[in-house]
Amino acid sequence: MENTKTKKGKRVVVGLSGGVDSSVAAWVLQKQGYEVVGMFMRNWHDTTGTLAGDCPWYDDRVFAELVAKKLDIEFHFIDLSEEYRKRVVDYMFAEYGRGRTPNPDVLCNREIKFDAFLKAALKIGADYVATGHYCKTDRVVSPADGQSYCRLLAGDDRNKDQSYFLCQLDQEQLSKTLFPIGDLEKPEVRRIAAELGLATAERKDSQGICFVGKVDLPLFLQQKLSVRPGGAILEIPADWRGYADPDHDRYAPYIYGETDGVKVGEHNGAHFYTIGQRKGLQVGGKPEPLFVLATDVGANAVYVGMGGDHPGLYRRGLRIRPEEMHWVRPDLTMGPADEPREYWVRIRYRQPLQRAVLRIGEDGWGMIDFEEPQRGITAGQFAAWYAPDGELIGSGVIDA
């Protein structure tokens, strides 16, 4: 840890979002002796599909400026909307078009907050950037190679831990980043903001797609993806013969055909649906709700099962392409010659960590075997693996 003397003169640019977390992060850094600068990012212009009243960016900027004025810190505004469109939103459209479900928040952190924003901050003399994420970092010397590495750690408030969203960051990004509120809990953050009289003290947390907000997803996606009406919604019975197939690849999703189910409705495009989805099917008259089990974009078919315990919702494993394997610490990278390792894994934000084993095949693919079957494993989402002490070791895009 740096002492106060070494912090004096260090310039930190805080990504002020207009929310309470980044506001208190700026104050904490001030208290620690850093020279703090606030910077607000505008990353999205188009309101197509955005739900009315969902914290438009100009309101966020006003709150960010109010906080900067209250803390008496320098304030900057930067428009990164072109980078955001190219590096996050276009990727998102492409993935949905392939029948996969991306996580734009993870991409936003890797490509925008800790890349484009970081570079902009360095241009105005920053030594570090900081955000209001609930996570922590420290440094360790690796026994493997004797080098010093940054560790990415879960935040102390496990109900708000946001390390999952940062699972694609690398050593260069982490070495320039501070997370000032990682050792605080949310109620304490709000208490501090209220005591300081910050305008964001009682403001609701933002929700929805990073920088876009809450959206009507089908309407939002229709900006680039065409409606395909008349597609079949096919219900797969719980005793479908494929579930009992002893040769089924545990890492692969179940593959359904039109003759495997009964048509119970129609939809406007399979690419608008995701595994585990319940709402938006518009099929009634069933004893229990229907959930999406799989989609086939080519055939424009959506396969559903009745009830939250339908076997088609659960799998024991997943796999990740070699080029999609990411290691936060290079010294912990695994290869085909390494023994399998036990980790704690999550496949979505706020999911409780699950015990699993990670191994690398001879072809370089990462394969994760869970101790317990997992519900809603979805291609395009990120799997992140942790050590028992809460260190995030690596992550990868779920292939299937």
Short mmCIF file of C-alpha atoms in Angstrom, two decimals:
data_model
loop_
_atom_site.label_atom_id
_atom_site.label_comp_id
_atom_site.label_asym_id
_atom_site.label_seq_id
_atom_site.Cartn_x
_atom_site.Cartn_y
_atom_site.Cartn_z
CA MET A 1 0.00 0.00 0.00
CA GLU A 2 1.22 3.54 -0.75
CA ASN A 3 1.50 5.86 2.21
CA THR A 4 0.02 9.37 2.23
CA LYS A 5 3.34 11.00 1.33
CA THR A 6 3.68 9.03 -1.87
CA LYS A 7 0.02 9.70 -2.74
CA LYS A 8 0.50 13.47 -2.63
CA GLY A 9 1.07 14.69 -6.15
CA LYS A 10 -0.41 11.52 -7.68
CA ARG A 11 -3.21 12.52 -10.04
CA VAL A 12 -6.25 10.27 -10.21
CA VAL A 13 -9.04 10.70 -12.74
CA VAL A 14 -12.29 9.31 -11.36
CA GLY A 15 -15.02 8.19 -13.72
CA LEU A 16 -17.89 10.18 -12.22
CA SER A 17 -21.05 8.48 -13.46
CA GLY A 18 -23.60 10.59 -11.62
CA GLY A 19 -24.15 7.79 -9.10
CA VAL A 20 -23.37 7.51 -5.41
CA ASP A 21 -20.58 4.92 -5.71
CA SER A 22 -18.24 6.95 -7.93
CA SER A 23 -19.05 10.07 -5.89
CA VAL A 24 -17.87 8.49 -2.66
CA ALA A 25 -14.89 6.94 -4.47
CA ALA A 26 -13.74 10.46 -5.37
CA TRP A 27 -14.08 11.61 -1.75
CA VAL A 28 -12.16 8.59 -0.42
CA LEU A 29 -9.28 9.36 -2.78
CA GLN A 30 -9.28 12.99 -1.66
CA LYS A 31 -9.11 11.87 1.94
CA GLN A 32 -6.17 9.59 1.11
CA GLY A 33 -4.18 12.51 -0.28
CA TYR A 34 -4.50 12.10 -4.04
CA GLU A 35 -5.06 14.96 -6.48
CA VAL A 36 -8.54 14.02 -7.70
CA VAL A 37 -10.07 14.93 -11.05
CA GLY A 38 -13.60 14.02 -12.14
CA MET A 39 -14.41 12.98 -15.69
CA PHE A 40 -17.87 12.16 -17.04
CA MET A 41 -18.19 9.89 -20.08
CA ARG A 42 -20.93 10.22 -22.64
CA ASN A 43 -21.15 6.91 -24.44
CA TRP A 44 -24.54 6.68 -26.09
CA HIS A 45 -26.76 9.04 -28.10
CA ASP A 46 -29.54 6.92 -29.59
CA THR A 47 -32.67 6.52 -27.42
CA THR A 48 -34.25 3.83 -29.63
CA GLY A 49 -35.71 1.17 -27.38
CA THR A 50 -34.77 3.03 -24.19
CA LEU A 51 -37.56 2.98 -21.62
CA ALA A 52 -38.93 6.43 -20.76
CA GLY A 53 -37.53 8.07 -17.66
CA ASP A 54 -34.51 5.80 -17.41
CA CYS A 55 -31.88 8.31 -16.25
CA PRO A 56 -30.85 9.94 -19.54
CA TRP A 57 -27.17 10.81 -19.81
CA TYR A 58 -27.68 14.56 -19.37
CA ASP A 59 -29.19 14.00 -15.91
CA ASP A 60 -26.17 11.86 -15.03
CA ARG A 61 -23.83 14.61 -16.14
CA VAL A 62 -25.62 17.21 -14.01
CA PHE A 63 -25.26 15.02 -10.92
CA ALA A 64 -21.60 14.34 -11.73
CA GLU A 65 -20.93 18.09 -12.01
CA LEU A 66 -22.74 18.76 -8.73
CA VAL A 67 -20.52 16.22 -6.98
CA ALA A 68 -17.36 17.69 -8.51
CA LYS A 69 -18.40 21.16 -7.38
CA LYS A 70 -19.20 19.94 -3.86
CA LEU A 71 -15.82 18.20 -3.57
CA ASP A 72 -14.10 21.17 -5.25
CA ILE A 73 -12.37 19.05 -7.87
CA GLU A 74 -11.53 19.63 -11.51
CA PHE A 75 -14.22 18.34 -13.89
CA HIS A 76 -13.96 17.11 -17.49
CA PHE A 77 -16.45 15.81 -20.03
CA ILE A 78 -15.56 13.32 -22.75
CA ASP A 79 -17.65 11.82 -25.55
CA LEU A 80 -16.70 8.18 -26.23
CA SER A 81 -19.92 7.27 -28.04
CA GLU A 82 -18.20 6.38 -31.31
CA GLU A 83 -15.81 3.98 -29.58
CA TYR A 84 -18.70 2.53 -27.58
CA ARG A 85 -20.76 1.93 -30.70
CA LYS A 86 -17.91 0.23 -32.56
CA ARG A 87 -16.44 -1.80 -29.71
CA VAL A 88 -19.47 -2.71 -27.61
CA VAL A 89 -22.82 -2.18 -29.35
CA ASP A 90 -21.78 -3.52 -32.76
CA TYR A 91 -20.37 -6.60 -31.03
CA MET A 92 -23.63 -6.96 -29.13
CA PHE A 93 -25.72 -6.85 -32.32
CA ALA A 94 -23.41 -9.35 -34.01
CA GLU A 95 -23.63 -11.81 -31.12
CA TYR A 96 -27.44 -11.66 -30.91
CA GLY A 97 -27.54 -12.13 -34.69
CA ARG A 98 -25.62 -15.39 -34.22
CA GLY A 99 -28.09 -16.61 -31.60
CA ARG A 100 -25.73 -15.88 -28.69
CA THR A 101 -26.30 -13.66 -25.65
CA PRO A 102 -23.43 -11.23 -25.01
CA ASN A 103 -22.62 -9.37 -21.80
CA PRO A 104 -22.12 -5.74 -22.88
CA ASP A 105 -21.16 -4.61 -19.37
CA VAL A 106 -18.07 -6.82 -19.35
CA LEU A 107 -17.11 -5.55 -22.82
CA CYS A 108 -17.78 -1.96 -21.77
CA ASN A 109 -15.29 -2.26 -18.92
CA ARG A 110 -12.61 -3.93 -21.04
CA GLU A 111 -13.01 -1.71 -24.11
CA ILE A 112 -14.26 1.64 -22.79
CA LYS A 113 -13.83 2.37 -19.08
CA PHE A 114 -10.41 0.75 -18.77
CA ASP A 115 -9.15 1.38 -22.29
CA ALA A 116 -10.58 4.39 -24.13
CA PHE A 117 -11.33 6.26 -20.88
CA LEU A 118 -7.97 5.27 -19.38
CA LYS A 119 -6.11 6.58 -22.43
CA ALA A 120 -8.05 9.85 -22.27
CA ALA A 121 -7.19 10.20 -18.57
CA LEU A 122 -3.50 9.58 -19.20
CA LYS A 123 -3.53 12.38 -21.78
CA ILE A 124 -4.51 14.88 -19.08
CA GLY A 125 -1.76 13.75 -16.77
CA ALA A 126 -3.38 10.95 -14.78
CA ASP A 127 -1.24 8.53 -12.83
CA TYR A 128 -4.30 6.35 -12.21
CA VAL A 129 -7.97 6.09 -13.04
CA ALA A 130 -10.58 5.11 -10.47
CA THR A 131 -14.19 3.93 -10.49
CA GLY A 132 -16.87 3.12 -7.95
CA HIS A 133 -16.76 -0.64 -8.52
CA TYR A 134 -17.12 -2.89 -5.49
CA CYS A 135 -13.87 -4.81 -5.86
CA LYS A 136 -10.22 -4.54 -4.78
CA THR A 137 -6.69 -4.95 -6.05
CA ASP A 138 -3.32 -5.65 -4.48
CA ARG A 139 0.09 -6.84 -5.64
CA VAL A 140 1.87 -10.15 -5.06
CA VAL A 141 5.19 -11.63 -6.08
CA SER A 142 4.59 -14.88 -7.94
CA PRO A 143 6.50 -17.93 -6.71
CA ALA A 144 6.31 -19.24 -10.30
CA ASP A 145 8.48 -16.57 -11.94
CA GLY A 146 9.41 -14.07 -9.22
CA GLN A 147 7.50 -11.26 -10.98
CA SER A 148 5.11 -8.81 -9.31
CA TYR A 149 1.48 -9.02 -10.43
CA CYS A 150 -1.77 -7.19 -9.69
CA ARG A 151 -4.52 -9.30 -8.20
CA LEU A 152 -8.20 -8.59 -8.82
CA LEU A 153 -10.21 -9.38 -5.69
CA ALA A 154 -13.90 -9.54 -4.84
CA GLY A 155 -15.27 -6.58 -2.89
CA ASP A 156 -15.90 -6.91 0.83
CA ASP A 157 -19.64 -6.38 0.27
CA ARG A 158 -20.40 -9.75 -1.32
CA ASN A 159 -23.96 -8.61 -2.11
CA LYS A 160 -22.53 -5.89 -4.35
CA ASP A 161 -19.27 -7.51 -5.49
CA GLN A 162 -18.68 -6.39 -9.10
CA SER A 163 -15.44 -8.21 -9.87
CA TYR A 164 -17.31 -10.37 -12.39
CA PHE A 165 -17.85 -7.32 -14.62
CA LEU A 166 -14.06 -6.74 -14.60
CA CYS A 167 -13.13 -10.32 -15.45
CA GLN A 168 -11.55 -9.37 -18.79
CA LEU A 169 -9.10 -6.76 -17.46
CA ASP A 170 -5.37 -7.35 -17.87
CA GLN A 171 -2.26 -6.45 -15.88
CA GLU A 172 -1.64 -3.16 -17.67
CA GLN A 173 -5.20 -1.99 -16.99
CA LEU A 174 -5.18 -3.09 -13.35
CA SER A 175 -1.81 -1.47 -12.67
CA LYS A 176 -3.33 1.93 -13.54
CA THR A 177 -6.62 1.46 -11.69
CA LEU A 178 -7.84 2.16 -8.15
CA PHE A 179 -11.06 0.88 -6.57
CA PRO A 180 -11.49 3.12 -3.51
CA ILE A 181 -14.74 1.66 -2.13
CA GLY A 182 -13.91 -2.04 -2.46
CA ASP A 183 -13.63 -2.41 1.31
CA LEU A 184 -16.94 -0.64 2.02
CA GLU A 185 -20.50 -1.92 2.06
CA LYS A 186 -23.27 -0.18 0.16
CA PRO A 187 -25.13 1.18 3.23
CA GLU A 188 -21.87 2.75 4.43
CA VAL A 189 -21.33 4.36 1.02
CA ARG A 190 -24.78 5.94 1.13
CA ARG A 191 -24.22 7.07 4.72
CA ILE A 192 -20.98 8.80 3.77
CA ALA A 193 -22.62 10.50 0.79
CA ALA A 194 -25.47 11.75 2.98
CA GLU A 195 -23.09 13.10 5.64
CA LEU A 196 -21.12 14.92 2.96
CA GLY A 197 -24.29 16.36 1.44
CA LEU A 198 -23.59 14.87 -1.99
CA ALA A 199 -26.42 15.23 -4.51
CA THR A 200 -26.16 11.53 -5.36
CA ALA A 201 -26.70 10.25 -1.80
CA GLU A 202 -30.24 8.98 -2.40
CA ARG A 203 -30.05 8.47 -6.14
CA LYS A 204 -31.09 5.03 -7.39
CA ASP A 205 -28.45 2.74 -8.85
CA SER A 206 -28.41 2.56 -12.64
CA GLN A 207 -29.73 -0.59 -14.26
CA GLY A 208 -29.84 -2.10 -17.72
CA ILE A 209 -27.17 -2.12 -20.42
CA CYS A 210 -24.02 -0.22 -19.48
CA PHE A 211 -24.45 3.44 -20.58
CA VAL A 212 -27.61 2.65 -22.53
CA GLY A 213 -29.89 1.96 -19.58
CA LYS A 214 -33.04 -0.12 -19.43
CA VAL A 215 -34.25 -1.06 -22.89
CA ASP A 216 -36.99 -2.96 -24.62
CA LEU A 217 -34.43 -5.44 -25.94
CA PRO A 218 -36.30 -6.65 -29.06
CA LEU A 219 -37.02 -3.04 -30.06
CA PHE A 220 -33.40 -2.05 -29.38
CA LEU A 221 -32.07 -4.96 -31.42
CA GLN A 222 -34.37 -4.16 -34.32
CA GLN A 223 -32.07 -1.23 -35.13
CA LYS A 224 -29.82 -3.79 -36.82
CA LEU A 225 -31.57 -7.17 -36.68
CA SER A 226 -34.59 -7.83 -38.89
CA VAL A 227 -37.89 -9.11 -37.56
CA ARG A 228 -38.58 -12.67 -38.73
CA PRO A 229 -42.27 -13.32 -38.02
CA GLY A 230 -43.88 -16.73 -38.07
CA GLY A 231 -41.11 -18.62 -36.31
CA ALA A 232 -42.27 -21.64 -34.32
CA ILE A 233 -42.20 -21.91 -30.53
CA LEU A 234 -41.80 -25.64 -29.87
CA GLU A 235 -42.36 -27.19 -26.45
CA ILE A 236 -39.95 -30.00 -25.51
CA PRO A 237 -41.33 -32.54 -23.01
CA ALA A 238 -39.42 -33.17 -19.79
CA ASP A 239 -38.95 -36.82 -20.75
CA TRP A 240 -37.40 -36.01 -24.16
CA ARG A 241 -35.25 -38.98 -25.12
CA GLY A 242 -32.05 -36.94 -25.55
CA TYR A 243 -31.77 -36.24 -21.82
CA ALA A 244 -31.13 -39.92 -21.15
CA ASP A 245 -28.46 -40.26 -23.87
CA PRO A 246 -25.32 -41.62 -22.12
CA ASP A 247 -23.12 -40.44 -25.00
CA HIS A 248 -24.22 -36.81 -24.80
CA ASP A 249 -21.26 -34.43 -24.57
CA ARG A 250 -21.59 -32.83 -21.13
CA TYR A 251 -20.01 -29.61 -22.43
CA ALA A 252 -22.43 -29.22 -25.33
CA PRO A 253 -26.02 -27.93 -25.29
CA TYR A 254 -28.84 -30.27 -26.16
CA ILE A 255 -29.72 -30.08 -29.86
CA TYR A 256 -33.42 -30.13 -30.69
CA GLY A 257 -35.22 -30.55 -34.00
CA GLU A 258 -38.69 -29.53 -35.11
CA THR A 259 -39.95 -33.10 -34.68
CA ASP A 260 -38.82 -33.18 -31.04
CA GLY A 261 -41.45 -30.78 -29.76
CA VAL A 262 -45.02 -29.57 -30.15
CA LYS A 263 -45.74 -26.15 -31.64
CA VAL A 264 -47.36 -23.94 -28.99
CA GLY A 265 -46.95 -20.49 -30.52
CA GLU A 266 -45.06 -18.21 -32.87
CA HIS A 267 -42.44 -15.48 -32.46
CA ASN A 268 -40.85 -12.64 -34.45
CA GLY A 269 -37.25 -13.84 -34.51
CA ALA A 270 -35.25 -16.46 -32.63
CA HIS A 271 -32.37 -13.98 -32.19
CA PHE A 272 -34.55 -11.93 -29.81
CA TYR A 273 -34.61 -14.75 -27.21
CA THR A 274 -32.09 -16.16 -24.78
CA ILE A 275 -31.76 -19.35 -22.75
CA GLY A 276 -33.70 -19.28 -19.50
CA GLN A 277 -35.98 -16.46 -20.66
CA ARG A 278 -39.52 -16.61 -19.33
CA LYS A 279 -41.18 -13.33 -20.31
CA GLY A 280 -42.10 -12.36 -23.85
CA LEU A 281 -43.16 -15.77 -25.14
CA GLN A 282 -46.85 -14.88 -25.02
CA VAL A 283 -47.98 -18.48 -24.71
CA GLY A 284 -50.70 -19.07 -22.14
CA GLY A 285 -52.84 -21.91 -20.89
CA LYS A 286 -50.01 -23.92 -19.31
CA PRO A 287 -50.01 -25.28 -15.73
CA GLU A 288 -46.50 -23.83 -15.25
CA PRO A 289 -44.53 -21.07 -17.02
CA LEU A 290 -42.53 -21.84 -20.15
CA PHE A 291 -38.79 -21.16 -20.29
CA VAL A 292 -36.52 -20.92 -23.33
CA LEU A 293 -34.28 -24.01 -23.57
CA ALA A 294 -32.57 -23.25 -26.87
CA THR A 295 -32.81 -21.19 -30.05
CA ASP A 296 -31.98 -22.02 -33.65
CA VAL A 297 -31.38 -18.81 -35.58
CA GLY A 298 -30.97 -20.64 -38.90
CA ALA A 299 -34.32 -22.42 -38.61
CA ASN A 300 -35.84 -19.45 -36.73
CA ALA A 301 -37.08 -21.79 -34.00
CA VAL A 302 -37.38 -21.27 -30.25
CA TYR A 303 -37.50 -24.37 -28.04
CA VAL A 304 -39.17 -24.11 -24.65
CA GLY A 305 -39.82 -26.33 -21.64
CA MET A 306 -42.46 -26.10 -18.95
CA GLY A 307 -41.38 -25.33 -15.39
CA GLY A 308 -38.22 -23.95 -13.81
CA ASP A 309 -36.92 -27.44 -13.07
CA HIS A 310 -37.16 -28.66 -16.67
CA PRO A 311 -34.07 -30.83 -17.37
CA GLY A 312 -33.29 -28.88 -20.55
CA LEU A 313 -32.38 -25.86 -18.43
CA TYR A 314 -29.54 -27.68 -16.65
CA ARG A 315 -26.06 -28.79 -17.69
CA ARG A 316 -22.95 -30.07 -15.92
CA GLY A 317 -20.28 -28.39 -18.03
CA LEU A 318 -19.28 -25.72 -20.52
CA ARG A 319 -16.40 -25.04 -22.87
CA ILE A 320 -14.40 -22.01 -23.99
CA ARG A 321 -12.46 -21.54 -27.21
CA PRO A 322 -8.65 -21.27 -26.85
CA GLU A 323 -8.63 -17.70 -28.17
CA GLU A 324 -11.31 -16.70 -25.66
CA MET A 325 -9.42 -17.90 -22.56
CA HIS A 326 -8.27 -14.89 -20.54
CA TRP A 327 -5.96 -14.97 -17.51
CA VAL A 328 -5.83 -11.93 -15.25
CA ARG A 329 -2.44 -13.11 -13.99
CA PRO A 330 -0.20 -14.58 -16.72
CA ASP A 331 1.72 -16.65 -14.15
CA LEU A 332 -1.44 -18.68 -13.46
CA THR A 333 -2.15 -19.51 -17.11
CA MET A 334 -3.01 -23.17 -17.68
CA GLY A 335 -2.09 -25.37 -20.64
CA PRO A 336 -2.89 -28.91 -21.81
CA ALA A 337 0.02 -30.31 -19.77
CA ASP A 338 -1.27 -28.84 -16.49
CA GLU A 339 -3.31 -30.83 -14.03
CA PRO A 340 -6.98 -29.79 -13.71
CA ARG A 341 -7.57 -27.13 -11.06
CA GLU A 342 -10.44 -26.63 -8.68
CA TYR A 343 -11.96 -23.16 -8.78
CA TRP A 344 -15.12 -21.34 -7.77
CA VAL A 345 -16.98 -20.28 -10.91
CA ARG A 346 -19.87 -18.01 -11.80
CA ILE A 347 -21.57 -17.73 -15.17
CA ARG A 348 -23.56 -14.54 -14.51
CA TYR A 349 -23.44 -11.51 -12.23
CA ARG A 350 -24.57 -12.14 -8.66
CA GLN A 351 -24.79 -15.87 -9.16
CA PRO A 352 -23.42 -17.60 -6.04
CA LEU A 353 -20.00 -19.07 -6.75
CA GLN A 354 -20.14 -22.70 -7.83
CA ARG A 355 -17.52 -25.37 -7.15
CA ALA A 356 -15.99 -26.62 -10.40
CA VAL A 357 -12.91 -28.09 -12.07
CA LEU A 358 -11.16 -26.37 -14.97
CA ARG A 359 -8.97 -28.30 -17.40
CA ILE A 360 -7.38 -27.48 -20.75
CA GLY A 361 -7.76 -30.03 -23.54
CA GLU A 362 -5.04 -31.00 -25.97
CA ASP A 363 -6.64 -28.66 -28.51
CA GLY A 364 -6.40 -25.73 -26.07
CA TRP A 365 -10.11 -25.55 -25.30
CA GLY A 366 -11.03 -24.72 -21.70
CA MET A 367 -13.54 -27.10 -20.15
CA ILE A 368 -15.34 -26.49 -16.87
CA ASP A 369 -17.03 -29.33 -14.98
CA PHE A 370 -19.42 -28.23 -12.24
CA GLU A 371 -20.00 -30.16 -9.06
CA GLU A 372 -23.73 -29.45 -9.40
CA PRO A 373 -25.73 -28.99 -12.63
CA GLN A 374 -26.02 -25.33 -13.61
CA ARG A 375 -29.16 -23.61 -14.79
CA GLY A 376 -29.15 -21.52 -17.95
CA ILE A 377 -25.60 -21.90 -19.27
CA THR A 378 -25.69 -19.48 -22.20
CA ALA A 379 -23.36 -19.10 -25.18
CA GLY A 380 -21.89 -15.61 -25.39
CA GLN A 381 -21.91 -14.97 -21.65
CA PHE A 382 -18.72 -14.98 -19.57
CA ALA A 383 -17.61 -17.66 -17.14
CA ALA A 384 -15.24 -16.33 -14.47
CA TRP A 385 -13.19 -18.46 -12.10
CA TYR A 386 -11.99 -17.52 -8.63
CA ALA A 387 -9.54 -18.83 -6.05
CA PRO A 388 -10.98 -19.63 -2.58
CA ASP A 389 -9.72 -16.28 -1.20
CA GLY A 390 -11.83 -14.30 -3.70
CA GLU A 391 -9.13 -13.60 -6.28
CA LEU A 392 -10.50 -13.58 -9.82
CA ILE A 393 -8.08 -15.75 -11.77
CA GLY A 394 -9.49 -15.74 -15.29
CA SER A 395 -12.52 -15.76 -17.55
CA GLY A 396 -13.75 -16.71 -20.98
CA VAL A 397 -16.70 -16.47 -23.34
CA ILE A 398 -18.93 -19.53 -23.07
CA ASP A 399 -18.92 -21.22 -26.46
CA ALA A 400 -21.75 -23.66 -25.89
#
